[in-house]
Amino acid sequence: MYQASHLPDENSFIDFHVALKTPNLTRKLIKPQVQFYFDGIPPFKPLPYVQAYPMLEWGLNLCISSNAHQFLIIHAAVVEKNDTALILPGPSGSGKSTLCATLINSGWRLLSDELTLISRTSGLVQPLVRPVSLKNQSINIIQERFPEALLTPVTKDTAKGTIAHMRPLAGSVQRSDTPAKARLIIFPQYIANSPTDVSELSRAMTFMRLIDNSFNYSLLGEEGFRLMSSALSPCRCFEFRYSNLDDALNVIDNLAGQYGNG
């Protein structure tokens, strides 16, 4: 999953030291489990051993969302095309990751699938290029639509249902040091058999909804307010309901062409 990622040399600063281990010898033999450790401390209860890879990804999300306070952190995917960065906030089940996976296999660059990191110094979105988490029906949808995409084996019966992760394209990984300026914010919602519908949101309403999706807005206090306001300033904001991915791609490409680059 991280084949194209750059490995730091031994003198580089490391933000988080993580490990996956079996809790004890008995558990290695009977109903094997796995435990995630963050700086030597287990933040979660152990999980069945077959859930080791999803646990690693969930653990990394926890490390970043709980500690990377040099950024304003929003629970949202973010992609970029032609210098137009698109933020896709949404809870689990909203279709955010399915849409994100479709976009990055259709010419968009992945910045992040889960965490939008807005720099407190530049106001730009810092890439966090990691595998895209797909759940339940989304796995088959992406496999059938993009057979060349590389997915992990399916993990069933997790707390989030059936899980697989999609490897990011090498081009996105290679541009992990290239930030982007947000121009569009779209709140997606997948509704089976519904027509594609897009409606513009006010910045005030978007602001309130982004607060609800932020991990550390309150922690940053007044600076969090300024950062969120500044990030929203160049953006057009929309609510988007869809069921057909082809229609969704056309709408998003049109919005990016219409409102990109300010």
PDB file of C-alpha atoms in Angstrom:
ATOM      1  CA  MET A   1       0.000   0.000   0.000  1.00  0.00           C
ATOM      2  CA  TYR A   2       2.933   2.351   0.626  1.00  0.00           C
ATOM      3  CA  GLN A   3       5.137   1.113  -2.200  1.00  0.00           C
ATOM      4  CA  ALA A   4       5.649   4.562  -3.760  1.00  0.00           C
ATOM      5  CA  SER A   5       6.221   6.360  -0.450  1.00  0.00           C
ATOM      6  CA  HIS A   6       9.585   7.860   0.424  1.00  0.00           C
ATOM      7  CA  LEU A   7      11.375   6.285   3.378  1.00  0.00           C
ATOM      8  CA  PRO A   8      13.185   8.822   5.603  1.00  0.00           C
ATOM      9  CA  ASP A   9      16.812   8.262   6.481  1.00  0.00           C
ATOM     10  CA  GLU A  10      17.822   7.295  10.006  1.00  0.00           C
ATOM     11  CA  ASN A  11      18.537  10.901  10.999  1.00  0.00           C
ATOM     12  CA  SER A  12      15.092  12.220  10.034  1.00  0.00           C
ATOM     13  CA  PHE A  13      12.659  13.434  12.675  1.00  0.00           C
ATOM     14  CA  ILE A  14       9.881  10.907  13.286  1.00  0.00           C
ATOM     15  CA  ASP A  15       6.486  12.238  14.389  1.00  0.00           C
ATOM     16  CA  PHE A  16       4.978   8.992  15.701  1.00  0.00           C
ATOM     17  CA  HIS A  17       6.412   5.655  16.748  1.00  0.00           C
ATOM     18  CA  VAL A  18       3.797   2.950  16.196  1.00  0.00           C
ATOM     19  CA  ALA A  19       3.742  -0.830  16.362  1.00  0.00           C
ATOM     20  CA  LEU A  20       1.376  -3.762  15.909  1.00  0.00           C
ATOM     21  CA  LYS A  21       1.927  -6.685  18.271  1.00  0.00           C
ATOM     22  CA  THR A  22       0.087  -9.692  19.624  1.00  0.00           C
ATOM     23  CA  PRO A  23      -0.907  -8.913  23.237  1.00  0.00           C
ATOM     24  CA  ASN A  24       0.445 -12.117  24.790  1.00  0.00           C
ATOM     25  CA  LEU A  25       1.661 -15.646  24.030  1.00  0.00           C
ATOM     26  CA  THR A  26      -1.716 -17.273  24.663  1.00  0.00           C
ATOM     27  CA  ARG A  27      -3.356 -15.014  22.146  1.00  0.00           C
ATOM     28  CA  LYS A  28      -0.806 -16.090  19.539  1.00  0.00           C
ATOM     29  CA  LEU A  29      -2.189 -19.605  19.708  1.00  0.00           C
ATOM     30  CA  ILE A  30      -5.884 -19.270  20.611  1.00  0.00           C
ATOM     31  CA  LYS A  31      -8.049 -16.676  18.885  1.00  0.00           C
ATOM     32  CA  PRO A  32      -5.040 -14.551  17.889  1.00  0.00           C
ATOM     33  CA  GLN A  33      -5.403 -10.825  18.425  1.00  0.00           C
ATOM     34  CA  VAL A  34      -3.457  -7.725  17.502  1.00  0.00           C
ATOM     35  CA  GLN A  35      -2.778  -4.571  19.516  1.00  0.00           C
ATOM     36  CA  PHE A  36      -1.869  -1.126  18.157  1.00  0.00           C
ATOM     37  CA  TYR A  37       0.754   0.827  20.132  1.00  0.00           C
ATOM     38  CA  PHE A  38       1.369   4.572  19.862  1.00  0.00           C
ATOM     39  CA  ASP A  39       4.626   5.604  21.540  1.00  0.00           C
ATOM     40  CA  GLY A  40       4.406   2.374  23.532  1.00  0.00           C
ATOM     41  CA  ILE A  41       0.817   2.948  24.716  1.00  0.00           C
ATOM     42  CA  PRO A  42      -2.200   0.981  23.393  1.00  0.00           C
ATOM     43  CA  PRO A  43      -5.034   3.494  22.695  1.00  0.00           C
ATOM     44  CA  PHE A  44      -7.471   0.769  21.571  1.00  0.00           C
ATOM     45  CA  LYS A  45      -8.648  -2.587  22.770  1.00  0.00           C
ATOM     46  CA  PRO A  46      -7.115  -5.544  20.885  1.00  0.00           C
ATOM     47  CA  LEU A  47      -8.812  -6.720  17.703  1.00  0.00           C
ATOM     48  CA  PRO A  48      -8.827 -10.080  15.899  1.00  0.00           C
ATOM     49  CA  TYR A  49      -5.501 -10.628  14.164  1.00  0.00           C
ATOM     50  CA  VAL A  50      -7.120 -10.587  10.695  1.00  0.00           C
ATOM     51  CA  GLN A  51      -8.000  -6.917  11.297  1.00  0.00           C
ATOM     52  CA  ALA A  52      -4.350  -5.901  11.736  1.00  0.00           C
ATOM     53  CA  TYR A  53      -4.087  -3.771   8.602  1.00  0.00           C
ATOM     54  CA  PRO A  54      -7.298  -1.762   9.135  1.00  0.00           C
ATOM     55  CA  MET A  55      -6.188  -1.291  12.750  1.00  0.00           C
ATOM     56  CA  LEU A  56      -2.906   0.204  11.539  1.00  0.00           C
ATOM     57  CA  GLU A  57      -4.742   2.721   9.367  1.00  0.00           C
ATOM     58  CA  TRP A  58      -7.221   3.599  12.127  1.00  0.00           C
ATOM     59  CA  GLY A  59      -4.328   4.002  14.536  1.00  0.00           C
ATOM     60  CA  LEU A  60      -2.491   6.368  12.200  1.00  0.00           C
ATOM     61  CA  ASN A  61      -5.662   8.455  11.871  1.00  0.00           C
ATOM     62  CA  LEU A  62      -5.800   8.701  15.662  1.00  0.00           C
ATOM     63  CA  CYS A  63      -2.144   9.722  15.925  1.00  0.00           C
ATOM     64  CA  ILE A  64      -2.566  12.555  13.435  1.00  0.00           C
ATOM     65  CA  SER A  65      -6.024  13.808  14.423  1.00  0.00           C
ATOM     66  CA  SER A  66      -5.071  13.891  18.125  1.00  0.00           C
ATOM     67  CA  ASN A  67      -1.616  15.415  17.841  1.00  0.00           C
ATOM     68  CA  ALA A  68      -0.893  17.267  14.579  1.00  0.00           C
ATOM     69  CA  HIS A  69      -2.070  20.616  15.903  1.00  0.00           C
ATOM     70  CA  GLN A  70       0.220  22.560  13.577  1.00  0.00           C
ATOM     71  CA  PHE A  71      -2.807  22.120  11.291  1.00  0.00           C
ATOM     72  CA  LEU A  72      -6.513  22.793  11.508  1.00  0.00           C
ATOM     73  CA  ILE A  73      -7.789  19.227  11.018  1.00  0.00           C
ATOM     74  CA  ILE A  74     -11.100  18.495   9.295  1.00  0.00           C
ATOM     75  CA  HIS A  75     -12.644  15.058   8.819  1.00  0.00           C
ATOM     76  CA  ALA A  76     -12.797  15.238   5.036  1.00  0.00           C
ATOM     77  CA  ALA A  77     -11.274  13.872   1.869  1.00  0.00           C
ATOM     78  CA  VAL A  78      -9.455  16.355  -0.343  1.00  0.00           C
ATOM     79  CA  VAL A  79      -8.429  16.054  -4.001  1.00  0.00           C
ATOM     80  CA  GLU A  80      -6.953  18.475  -6.549  1.00  0.00           C
ATOM     81  CA  LYS A  81      -7.091  19.053 -10.301  1.00  0.00           C
ATOM     82  CA  ASN A  82      -5.772  22.007 -12.310  1.00  0.00           C
ATOM     83  CA  ASP A  83      -4.912  23.870  -9.092  1.00  0.00           C
ATOM     84  CA  THR A  84      -8.456  23.465  -7.780  1.00  0.00           C
ATOM     85  CA  ALA A  85      -8.494  21.680  -4.434  1.00  0.00           C
ATOM     86  CA  LEU A  86     -11.852  20.124  -3.547  1.00  0.00           C
ATOM     87  CA  ILE A  87     -12.693  19.313   0.080  1.00  0.00           C
ATOM     88  CA  LEU A  88     -15.257  16.528   0.613  1.00  0.00           C
ATOM     89  CA  PRO A  89     -16.423  16.439   4.245  1.00  0.00           C
ATOM     90  CA  GLY A  90     -18.746  13.681   5.339  1.00  0.00           C
ATOM     91  CA  PRO A  91     -19.409  11.033   7.964  1.00  0.00           C
ATOM     92  CA  SER A  92     -19.075   7.325   7.354  1.00  0.00           C
ATOM     93  CA  GLY A  93     -21.722   6.139   4.896  1.00  0.00           C
ATOM     94  CA  SER A  94     -22.009   9.457   3.037  1.00  0.00           C
ATOM     95  CA  GLY A  95     -20.248   8.119  -0.062  1.00  0.00           C
ATOM     96  CA  LYS A  96     -17.209  10.366   0.530  1.00  0.00           C
ATOM     97  CA  SER A  97     -14.554   7.685   0.052  1.00  0.00           C
ATOM     98  CA  THR A  98     -16.295   6.109  -2.946  1.00  0.00           C
ATOM     99  CA  LEU A  99     -16.408   9.515  -4.616  1.00  0.00           C
ATOM    100  CA  CYS A 100     -12.800  10.232  -3.610  1.00  0.00           C
ATOM    101  CA  ALA A 101     -11.593   6.891  -5.052  1.00  0.00           C
ATOM    102  CA  THR A 102     -13.496   7.558  -8.275  1.00  0.00           C
ATOM    103  CA  LEU A 103     -12.048  11.054  -8.641  1.00  0.00           C
ATOM    104  CA  ILE A 104      -8.423  10.011  -8.115  1.00  0.00           C
ATOM    105  CA  ASN A 105      -8.828   7.258 -10.698  1.00  0.00           C
ATOM    106  CA  SER A 106     -10.284   9.847 -13.101  1.00  0.00           C
ATOM    107  CA  GLY A 107      -7.561  12.482 -13.246  1.00  0.00           C
ATOM    108  CA  TRP A 108      -7.671  14.101  -9.809  1.00  0.00           C
ATOM    109  CA  ARG A 109      -4.723  14.097  -7.387  1.00  0.00           C
ATOM    110  CA  LEU A 110      -5.231  12.625  -3.934  1.00  0.00           C
ATOM    111  CA  LEU A 111      -4.242  14.800  -1.012  1.00  0.00           C
ATOM    112  CA  SER A 112      -6.087  12.820   1.662  1.00  0.00           C
ATOM    113  CA  ASP A 113      -8.971  10.392   2.061  1.00  0.00           C
ATOM    114  CA  GLU A 114      -9.714  11.037   5.745  1.00  0.00           C
ATOM    115  CA  LEU A 115      -8.035  14.132   7.158  1.00  0.00           C
ATOM    116  CA  THR A 116      -7.844  17.566   5.557  1.00  0.00           C
ATOM    117  CA  LEU A 117      -4.842  19.361   7.086  1.00  0.00           C
ATOM    118  CA  ILE A 118      -4.914  23.159   6.780  1.00  0.00           C
ATOM    119  CA  SER A 119      -1.559  24.719   7.639  1.00  0.00           C
ATOM    120  CA  ARG A 120      -1.630  27.286  10.423  1.00  0.00           C
ATOM    121  CA  THR A 121       1.186  29.221   8.709  1.00  0.00           C
ATOM    122  CA  SER A 122       0.253  29.192   5.003  1.00  0.00           C
ATOM    123  CA  GLY A 123      -3.470  28.375   5.061  1.00  0.00           C
ATOM    124  CA  LEU A 124      -2.849  25.753   2.353  1.00  0.00           C
ATOM    125  CA  VAL A 125      -3.973  22.124   2.449  1.00  0.00           C
ATOM    126  CA  GLN A 126      -1.041  19.842   3.241  1.00  0.00           C
ATOM    127  CA  PRO A 127      -1.175  16.459   1.461  1.00  0.00           C
ATOM    128  CA  LEU A 128      -1.469  13.341   3.591  1.00  0.00           C
ATOM    129  CA  VAL A 129      -1.368  10.707   0.858  1.00  0.00           C
ATOM    130  CA  ARG A 130      -2.345   7.330   2.289  1.00  0.00           C
ATOM    131  CA  PRO A 131      -4.494   4.397   1.155  1.00  0.00           C
ATOM    132  CA  VAL A 132      -8.188   5.116   0.596  1.00  0.00           C
ATOM    133  CA  SER A 133     -10.548   3.262   2.938  1.00  0.00           C
ATOM    134  CA  LEU A 134     -13.476   1.587   1.174  1.00  0.00           C
ATOM    135  CA  LYS A 135     -16.404   0.004   2.965  1.00  0.00           C
ATOM    136  CA  ASN A 136     -19.072  -2.557   2.132  1.00  0.00           C
ATOM    137  CA  GLN A 137     -20.648  -2.011  -1.344  1.00  0.00           C
ATOM    138  CA  SER A 138     -18.017   0.591  -2.244  1.00  0.00           C
ATOM    139  CA  ILE A 139     -15.389  -2.132  -2.551  1.00  0.00           C
ATOM    140  CA  ASN A 140     -17.152  -3.913  -5.420  1.00  0.00           C
ATOM    141  CA  ILE A 141     -18.107  -0.624  -7.071  1.00  0.00           C
ATOM    142  CA  ILE A 142     -14.479   0.520  -7.253  1.00  0.00           C
ATOM    143  CA  GLN A 143     -13.125  -2.926  -8.197  1.00  0.00           C
ATOM    144  CA  GLU A 144     -15.551  -3.213 -11.102  1.00  0.00           C
ATOM    145  CA  ARG A 145     -15.127   0.359 -12.305  1.00  0.00           C
ATOM    146  CA  PHE A 146     -11.327   0.443 -11.969  1.00  0.00           C
ATOM    147  CA  PRO A 147      -9.981  -3.129 -12.301  1.00  0.00           C
ATOM    148  CA  GLU A 148      -6.420  -1.761 -12.442  1.00  0.00           C
ATOM    149  CA  ALA A 149      -6.731  -0.296  -8.916  1.00  0.00           C
ATOM    150  CA  LEU A 150      -4.833  -2.251  -6.264  1.00  0.00           C
ATOM    151  CA  LEU A 151      -6.885  -3.147  -3.175  1.00  0.00           C
ATOM    152  CA  THR A 152      -5.980  -5.046  -0.035  1.00  0.00           C
ATOM    153  CA  PRO A 153      -7.752  -8.316   0.727  1.00  0.00           C
ATOM    154  CA  VAL A 154     -11.202  -7.711   2.193  1.00  0.00           C
ATOM    155  CA  THR A 155     -11.510  -7.675   5.985  1.00  0.00           C
ATOM    156  CA  LYS A 156     -14.969  -8.632   7.235  1.00  0.00           C
ATOM    157  CA  ASP A 157     -16.854  -8.077  10.501  1.00  0.00           C
ATOM    158  CA  THR A 158     -14.982  -4.974  11.635  1.00  0.00           C
ATOM    159  CA  ALA A 159     -16.643  -2.237  13.689  1.00  0.00           C
ATOM    160  CA  LYS A 160     -17.105  -0.388  10.370  1.00  0.00           C
ATOM    161  CA  GLY A 161     -18.336  -3.393   8.393  1.00  0.00           C
ATOM    162  CA  THR A 162     -16.396  -4.932   5.520  1.00  0.00           C
ATOM    163  CA  ILE A 163     -13.205  -2.995   4.786  1.00  0.00           C
ATOM    164  CA  ALA A 164     -10.594  -2.827   2.030  1.00  0.00           C
ATOM    165  CA  HIS A 165      -7.989  -0.171   1.270  1.00  0.00           C
ATOM    166  CA  MET A 166      -6.992   1.115  -2.169  1.00  0.00           C
ATOM    167  CA  ARG A 167      -3.394   2.031  -2.887  1.00  0.00           C
ATOM    168  CA  PRO A 168      -2.945   5.687  -3.940  1.00  0.00           C
ATOM    169  CA  LEU A 169      -1.527   6.346  -7.385  1.00  0.00           C
ATOM    170  CA  ALA A 170       2.206   6.955  -7.517  1.00  0.00           C
ATOM    171  CA  GLY A 171       1.744  10.438  -8.982  1.00  0.00           C
ATOM    172  CA  SER A 172      -0.172  11.566  -5.895  1.00  0.00           C
ATOM    173  CA  VAL A 173       2.451  10.092  -3.568  1.00  0.00           C
ATOM    174  CA  GLN A 174       5.279  11.783  -5.461  1.00  0.00           C
ATOM    175  CA  ARG A 175       3.586  15.171  -4.947  1.00  0.00           C
ATOM    176  CA  SER A 176       3.145  14.701  -1.190  1.00  0.00           C
ATOM    177  CA  ASP A 177       5.190  17.850  -0.578  1.00  0.00           C
ATOM    178  CA  THR A 178       3.014  20.012  -2.861  1.00  0.00           C
ATOM    179  CA  PRO A 179       0.196  21.739  -0.944  1.00  0.00           C
ATOM    180  CA  ALA A 180      -2.949  23.132  -2.562  1.00  0.00           C
ATOM    181  CA  LYS A 181      -5.400  25.963  -1.995  1.00  0.00           C
ATOM    182  CA  ALA A 182      -9.017  24.937  -1.445  1.00  0.00           C
ATOM    183  CA  ARG A 183     -11.432  26.344  -4.035  1.00  0.00           C
ATOM    184  CA  LEU A 184     -14.463  24.063  -3.639  1.00  0.00           C
ATOM    185  CA  ILE A 185     -16.180  22.433  -0.670  1.00  0.00           C
ATOM    186  CA  ILE A 186     -18.785  19.795  -1.462  1.00  0.00           C
ATOM    187  CA  PHE A 187     -20.760  17.817   1.111  1.00  0.00           C
ATOM    188  CA  PRO A 188     -21.552  14.546  -0.719  1.00  0.00           C
ATOM    189  CA  GLN A 189     -24.404  12.222   0.134  1.00  0.00           C
ATOM    190  CA  TYR A 190     -24.960   8.960  -1.694  1.00  0.00           C
ATOM    191  CA  ILE A 191     -28.655   8.052  -1.959  1.00  0.00           C
ATOM    192  CA  ALA A 192     -29.479   4.926  -3.962  1.00  0.00           C
ATOM    193  CA  ASN A 193     -31.491   5.573  -7.145  1.00  0.00           C
ATOM    194  CA  SER A 194     -31.670   9.307  -6.495  1.00  0.00           C
ATOM    195  CA  PRO A 195     -31.158  11.881  -9.254  1.00  0.00           C
ATOM    196  CA  THR A 196     -27.968  13.916  -9.136  1.00  0.00           C
ATOM    197  CA  ASP A 197     -28.705  17.169  -7.330  1.00  0.00           C
ATOM    198  CA  VAL A 198     -26.398  20.022  -6.366  1.00  0.00           C
ATOM    199  CA  SER A 199     -27.334  23.121  -4.378  1.00  0.00           C
ATOM    200  CA  GLU A 200     -25.127  25.960  -3.211  1.00  0.00           C
ATOM    201  CA  LEU A 201     -24.548  26.524   0.502  1.00  0.00           C
ATOM    202  CA  SER A 202     -23.784  29.818   2.179  1.00  0.00           C
ATOM    203  CA  ARG A 203     -20.340  30.215   3.694  1.00  0.00           C
ATOM    204  CA  ALA A 204     -21.982  30.697   7.105  1.00  0.00           C
ATOM    205  CA  MET A 205     -23.767  27.345   6.890  1.00  0.00           C
ATOM    206  CA  THR A 206     -20.610  25.681   5.528  1.00  0.00           C
ATOM    207  CA  PHE A 207     -18.605  27.174   8.392  1.00  0.00           C
ATOM    208  CA  MET A 208     -20.928  25.630  10.992  1.00  0.00           C
ATOM    209  CA  ARG A 209     -20.881  22.234   9.290  1.00  0.00           C
ATOM    210  CA  LEU A 210     -17.087  22.234   9.020  1.00  0.00           C
ATOM    211  CA  ILE A 211     -16.833  22.988  12.740  1.00  0.00           C
ATOM    212  CA  ASP A 212     -18.861  19.830  13.353  1.00  0.00           C
ATOM    213  CA  ASN A 213     -16.365  17.913  11.185  1.00  0.00           C
ATOM    214  CA  SER A 214     -13.227  19.395  12.763  1.00  0.00           C
ATOM    215  CA  PHE A 215     -11.049  17.556  15.274  1.00  0.00           C
ATOM    216  CA  ASN A 216      -9.288  20.530  16.839  1.00  0.00           C
ATOM    217  CA  TYR A 217     -11.213  23.716  15.975  1.00  0.00           C
ATOM    218  CA  SER A 218     -12.109  24.323  19.634  1.00  0.00           C
ATOM    219  CA  LEU A 219      -8.580  23.539  20.777  1.00  0.00           C
ATOM    220  CA  LEU A 220      -7.155  26.240  18.499  1.00  0.00           C
ATOM    221  CA  GLY A 221      -9.611  28.814  19.838  1.00  0.00           C
ATOM    222  CA  GLU A 222      -9.621  32.209  18.129  1.00  0.00           C
ATOM    223  CA  GLU A 223      -6.922  31.052  15.708  1.00  0.00           C
ATOM    224  CA  GLY A 224      -9.188  28.167  14.676  1.00  0.00           C
ATOM    225  CA  PHE A 225     -11.904  30.690  13.811  1.00  0.00           C
ATOM    226  CA  ARG A 226      -9.490  32.766  11.719  1.00  0.00           C
ATOM    227  CA  LEU A 227      -8.087  29.697   9.951  1.00  0.00           C
ATOM    228  CA  MET A 228     -11.526  28.345   9.092  1.00  0.00           C
ATOM    229  CA  SER A 229     -12.666  31.770   7.863  1.00  0.00           C
ATOM    230  CA  SER A 230      -9.550  32.188   5.734  1.00  0.00           C
ATOM    231  CA  ALA A 231      -9.857  28.697   4.244  1.00  0.00           C
ATOM    232  CA  LEU A 232     -13.506  29.327   3.346  1.00  0.00           C
ATOM    233  CA  SER A 233     -12.929  32.764   1.828  1.00  0.00           C
ATOM    234  CA  PRO A 234     -11.947  31.626  -1.730  1.00  0.00           C
ATOM    235  CA  CYS A 235     -14.349  28.657  -1.771  1.00  0.00           C
ATOM    236  CA  ARG A 236     -17.728  28.016  -3.335  1.00  0.00           C
ATOM    237  CA  CYS A 237     -19.668  25.558  -1.219  1.00  0.00           C
ATOM    238  CA  PHE A 238     -22.262  22.984  -2.231  1.00  0.00           C
ATOM    239  CA  GLU A 239     -24.422  20.141  -1.007  1.00  0.00           C
ATOM    240  CA  PHE A 240     -24.407  17.237  -3.434  1.00  0.00           C
ATOM    241  CA  ARG A 241     -26.656  14.186  -3.660  1.00  0.00           C
ATOM    242  CA  TYR A 242     -25.858  11.441  -6.118  1.00  0.00           C
ATOM    243  CA  SER A 243     -26.315   7.797  -7.022  1.00  0.00           C
ATOM    244  CA  ASN A 244     -24.651   7.632 -10.457  1.00  0.00           C
ATOM    245  CA  LEU A 245     -20.877   8.072 -10.482  1.00  0.00           C
ATOM    246  CA  ASP A 246     -20.703   9.188 -14.121  1.00  0.00           C
ATOM    247  CA  ASP A 247     -23.156  11.993 -13.399  1.00  0.00           C
ATOM    248  CA  ALA A 248     -21.247  12.853 -10.222  1.00  0.00           C
ATOM    249  CA  LEU A 249     -17.955  13.147 -12.119  1.00  0.00           C
ATOM    250  CA  ASN A 250     -19.499  15.409 -14.747  1.00  0.00           C
ATOM    251  CA  VAL A 251     -21.025  17.718 -12.132  1.00  0.00           C
ATOM    252  CA  ILE A 252     -17.800  17.977 -10.122  1.00  0.00           C
ATOM    253  CA  ASP A 253     -15.643  18.582 -13.207  1.00  0.00           C
ATOM    254  CA  ASN A 254     -18.049  21.300 -14.306  1.00  0.00           C
ATOM    255  CA  LEU A 255     -17.990  22.960 -10.893  1.00  0.00           C
ATOM    256  CA  ALA A 256     -14.179  22.806 -10.837  1.00  0.00           C
ATOM    257  CA  GLY A 257     -14.008  24.360 -14.282  1.00  0.00           C
ATOM    258  CA  GLN A 258     -16.499  27.071 -13.353  1.00  0.00           C
ATOM    259  CA  TYR A 259     -15.204  28.021  -9.919  1.00  0.00           C
ATOM    260  CA  GLY A 260     -11.578  26.866  -9.919  1.00  0.00           C
ATOM    261  CA  ASN A 261      -8.696  29.311  -9.516  1.00  0.00           C
ATOM    262  CA  GLY A 262     -10.902  31.820  -7.754  1.00  0.00           C
TER     263      GLY A 262
END
